[in-house]
């Protein structure tokens, strides 16, 4: 442990990292304008340092602040920038996180076609990660998107698929609720 402490003393945090940490603290305390300013400063610092990982972290946090403030178009810009960096770095977990944020952001903006694309990508990722809870969440939201674009059959099918996942885990009540919703959608 003392070696870790010695290392920290030898390598002081960069100004960009200090600004990032300040942003985290401000965000935790719900001081969103100050958090945004700190993350913006950290972003500039990471850009000057050529630290792509730092840039991705800072723009992700800026996006999160924008989402909390319901500034969806600006959040979309930040999320897309972070996604490009994480894809280039083959950081699959971060890509999945960012795609989920983009899915919900596009949903909020009424960009249904893009939300559908992202939802299907997320389903594939959750299948790869063996994350049934994530798959059910996205399937339920996809049903809403399909309804919004007028595709009742696919909305019902999404709910039936989610119900099947619940059945596999012996969640009979949850499965039945989804099957009932699917039936109501099918009847129109």
Coordinates of C-alpha atoms in Angstrom, one line a residue:
X1 CA 0.0 0.0 0.0
X2 CA 2.8 2.4 0.8
X3 CA 4.1 1.9 -2.7
X4 CA 0.8 3.1 -4.1
X5 CA 1.0 6.2 -1.9
X6 CA 4.6 6.9 -3.0
X7 CA 3.5 6.6 -6.7
X8 CA 0.7 9.1 -6.2
X9 CA 3.2 11.5 -4.6
X10 CA 5.6 11.1 -7.4
X11 CA 3.0 11.6 -10.1
X12 CA 0.7 14.5 -9.3
X13 CA -2.6 14.6 -11.2
X14 CA -2.7 16.6 -14.3
X15 CA -4.8 19.8 -14.3
X16 CA -7.2 17.9 -16.7
X17 CA -7.6 15.1 -14.2
X18 CA -8.1 17.5 -11.3
X19 CA -10.8 19.3 -13.3
X20 CA -12.4 15.9 -14.1
X21 CA -12.4 15.0 -10.4
X22 CA -13.9 18.3 -9.5
X23 CA -16.7 17.7 -12.1
X24 CA -17.4 14.4 -10.5
X25 CA -17.7 16.0 -7.1
X26 CA -20.0 18.8 -8.4
X27 CA -22.1 16.3 -10.3
X28 CA -22.5 14.2 -7.1
X29 CA -23.7 17.3 -5.3
X30 CA -26.2 18.1 -8.1
X31 CA -24.3 21.3 -9.0
X32 CA -24.8 20.7 -12.7
X33 CA -23.7 24.0 -14.2
X34 CA -20.4 23.8 -12.2
X35 CA -20.0 20.2 -13.1
X36 CA -20.4 21.0 -16.7
X37 CA -17.8 23.8 -16.5
X38 CA -15.3 21.4 -14.8
X39 CA -15.9 18.7 -17.3
X40 CA -15.5 21.2 -20.1
X41 CA -12.2 22.3 -18.6
X42 CA -11.0 18.7 -18.2
X43 CA -12.0 18.0 -21.8
X44 CA -9.8 20.9 -23.1
X45 CA -6.9 19.7 -20.9
X46 CA -7.2 16.1 -22.1
X47 CA -7.4 17.3 -25.7
X48 CA -4.2 19.3 -25.2
X49 CA -2.5 16.3 -23.6
X50 CA -3.6 14.1 -26.5
X51 CA -5.3 11.8 -24.0
X52 CA -8.1 10.1 -26.0
X53 CA -9.3 8.0 -23.0
X54 CA -9.5 11.2 -21.0
X55 CA -11.4 12.9 -23.8
X56 CA -13.9 10.0 -24.0
X57 CA -14.4 10.1 -20.2
X58 CA -14.9 13.9 -20.1
X59 CA -17.4 14.0 -23.1
X60 CA -19.3 11.1 -21.5
X61 CA -19.7 13.0 -18.3
X62 CA -20.7 16.2 -20.3
X63 CA -23.3 14.0 -22.0
X64 CA -24.6 12.8 -18.6
X65 CA -24.9 16.4 -17.4
X66 CA -26.8 17.3 -20.5
X67 CA -29.1 14.3 -20.1
X68 CA -29.8 15.3 -16.5
X69 CA -30.7 18.8 -17.8
X70 CA -32.8 17.3 -20.6
X71 CA -30.5 19.0 -23.2
X72 CA -30.8 16.0 -25.6
X73 CA -29.3 17.4 -28.8
X74 CA -26.2 18.4 -27.0
X75 CA -26.0 15.1 -25.2
X76 CA -26.3 13.3 -28.5
X77 CA -23.2 15.2 -29.8
X78 CA -21.1 14.3 -26.8
X79 CA -22.3 10.6 -26.8
X80 CA -21.5 10.2 -30.5
X81 CA -18.0 11.7 -30.0
X82 CA -17.3 9.4 -27.0
X83 CA -18.7 6.4 -28.9
X84 CA -16.3 7.0 -31.9
X85 CA -13.3 7.1 -29.5
X86 CA -14.4 3.9 -27.6
X87 CA -15.1 2.0 -30.9
X88 CA -11.6 3.0 -32.1
X89 CA -10.1 1.7 -28.9
X90 CA -12.2 -1.6 -29.0
X91 CA -13.6 -0.8 -25.6
X92 CA -16.7 -2.9 -25.9
X93 CA -18.1 -2.3 -22.4
X94 CA -18.0 1.4 -22.9
X95 CA -19.5 1.1 -26.4
X96 CA -22.4 -0.8 -24.9
X97 CA -22.9 1.8 -22.2
X98 CA -22.8 4.7 -24.7
X99 CA -25.1 2.9 -27.1
X100 CA -27.6 2.5 -24.3
X101 CA -27.4 6.2 -23.5
X102 CA -27.8 7.0 -27.2
X103 CA -30.8 4.7 -27.4
X104 CA -32.6 6.5 -24.6
X105 CA -31.5 9.9 -26.0
X106 CA -32.8 9.2 -29.4
X107 CA -36.0 7.9 -27.9
X108 CA -36.4 11.2 -26.0
X109 CA -35.8 13.1 -29.3
X110 CA -38.3 11.0 -31.2
X111 CA -35.6 9.6 -33.5
X112 CA -37.4 6.2 -33.7
X113 CA -35.4 4.7 -36.6
X114 CA -32.1 5.4 -34.9
X115 CA -33.4 4.1 -31.6
X116 CA -34.5 0.9 -33.3
X117 CA -31.0 0.4 -34.8
X118 CA -29.4 1.0 -31.4
X119 CA -31.9 -1.2 -29.6
X120 CA -31.1 -4.1 -31.9
X121 CA -27.3 -3.5 -31.4
X122 CA -27.9 -3.5 -27.7
X123 CA -29.9 -6.8 -27.8
X124 CA -26.9 -8.4 -29.6
X125 CA -24.5 -7.1 -27.1
X126 CA -26.6 -8.2 -24.1
X127 CA -26.8 -11.7 -25.7
X128 CA -23.0 -11.7 -26.0
X129 CA -22.6 -10.6 -22.4
X130 CA -25.3 -13.1 -21.3
X131 CA -27.3 -10.2 -19.7
X132 CA -31.0 -11.2 -19.7
X133 CA -32.1 -8.3 -17.5
X134 CA -30.6 -5.8 -20.0
X135 CA -32.2 -7.7 -22.9
X136 CA -35.7 -7.5 -21.2
X137 CA -35.3 -3.8 -20.6
X138 CA -34.4 -3.1 -24.2
X139 CA -37.1 -5.4 -25.6
X140 CA -39.8 -3.6 -23.5
X141 CA -38.5 -0.2 -24.8
X142 CA -38.3 -1.5 -28.3
X143 CA -42.0 -2.4 -28.0
X144 CA -42.7 1.2 -27.3
X145 CA -40.6 2.3 -30.3
X146 CA -42.4 -0.2 -32.6
X147 CA -45.7 1.2 -31.4
X148 CA -44.6 4.7 -32.0
X149 CA -43.8 3.8 -35.7
X150 CA -47.0 1.9 -36.1
X151 CA -45.6 -1.7 -36.2
X152 CA -47.9 -3.4 -33.7
X153 CA -46.8 -6.9 -34.7
X154 CA -43.1 -6.2 -33.9
X155 CA -44.2 -4.5 -30.7
X156 CA -46.1 -7.5 -29.6
X157 CA -43.3 -9.9 -30.6
X158 CA -40.8 -7.8 -28.6
X159 CA -43.0 -8.2 -25.5
X160 CA -43.4 -12.0 -26.1
X161 CA -39.6 -12.4 -26.4
X162 CA -39.1 -10.5 -23.1
X163 CA -41.8 -12.7 -21.6
X164 CA -39.9 -15.8 -22.8
X165 CA -36.8 -14.6 -21.0
X166 CA -38.8 -14.1 -17.8
X167 CA -40.2 -17.6 -18.1
X168 CA -36.7 -19.0 -18.4
X169 CA -36.0 -17.6 -15.0
X170 CA -39.3 -18.7 -13.5
X171 CA -40.6 -15.1 -13.3
X172 CA -44.2 -16.2 -14.1
X173 CA -46.0 -13.0 -13.0
X174 CA -43.7 -10.7 -15.0
X175 CA -43.9 -13.0 -18.0
X176 CA -47.7 -13.1 -17.8
X177 CA -47.9 -9.3 -17.6
X178 CA -45.8 -9.0 -20.8
X179 CA -47.9 -11.6 -22.6
X180 CA -51.1 -9.8 -21.6
X181 CA -49.6 -6.5 -23.0
X182 CA -48.6 -8.3 -26.2
X183 CA -52.1 -9.7 -26.6
X184 CA -53.7 -6.3 -26.0
X185 CA -51.4 -4.8 -28.7
X186 CA -52.2 -7.6 -31.1
X187 CA -55.9 -7.1 -30.7
X188 CA -55.4 -3.4 -31.3

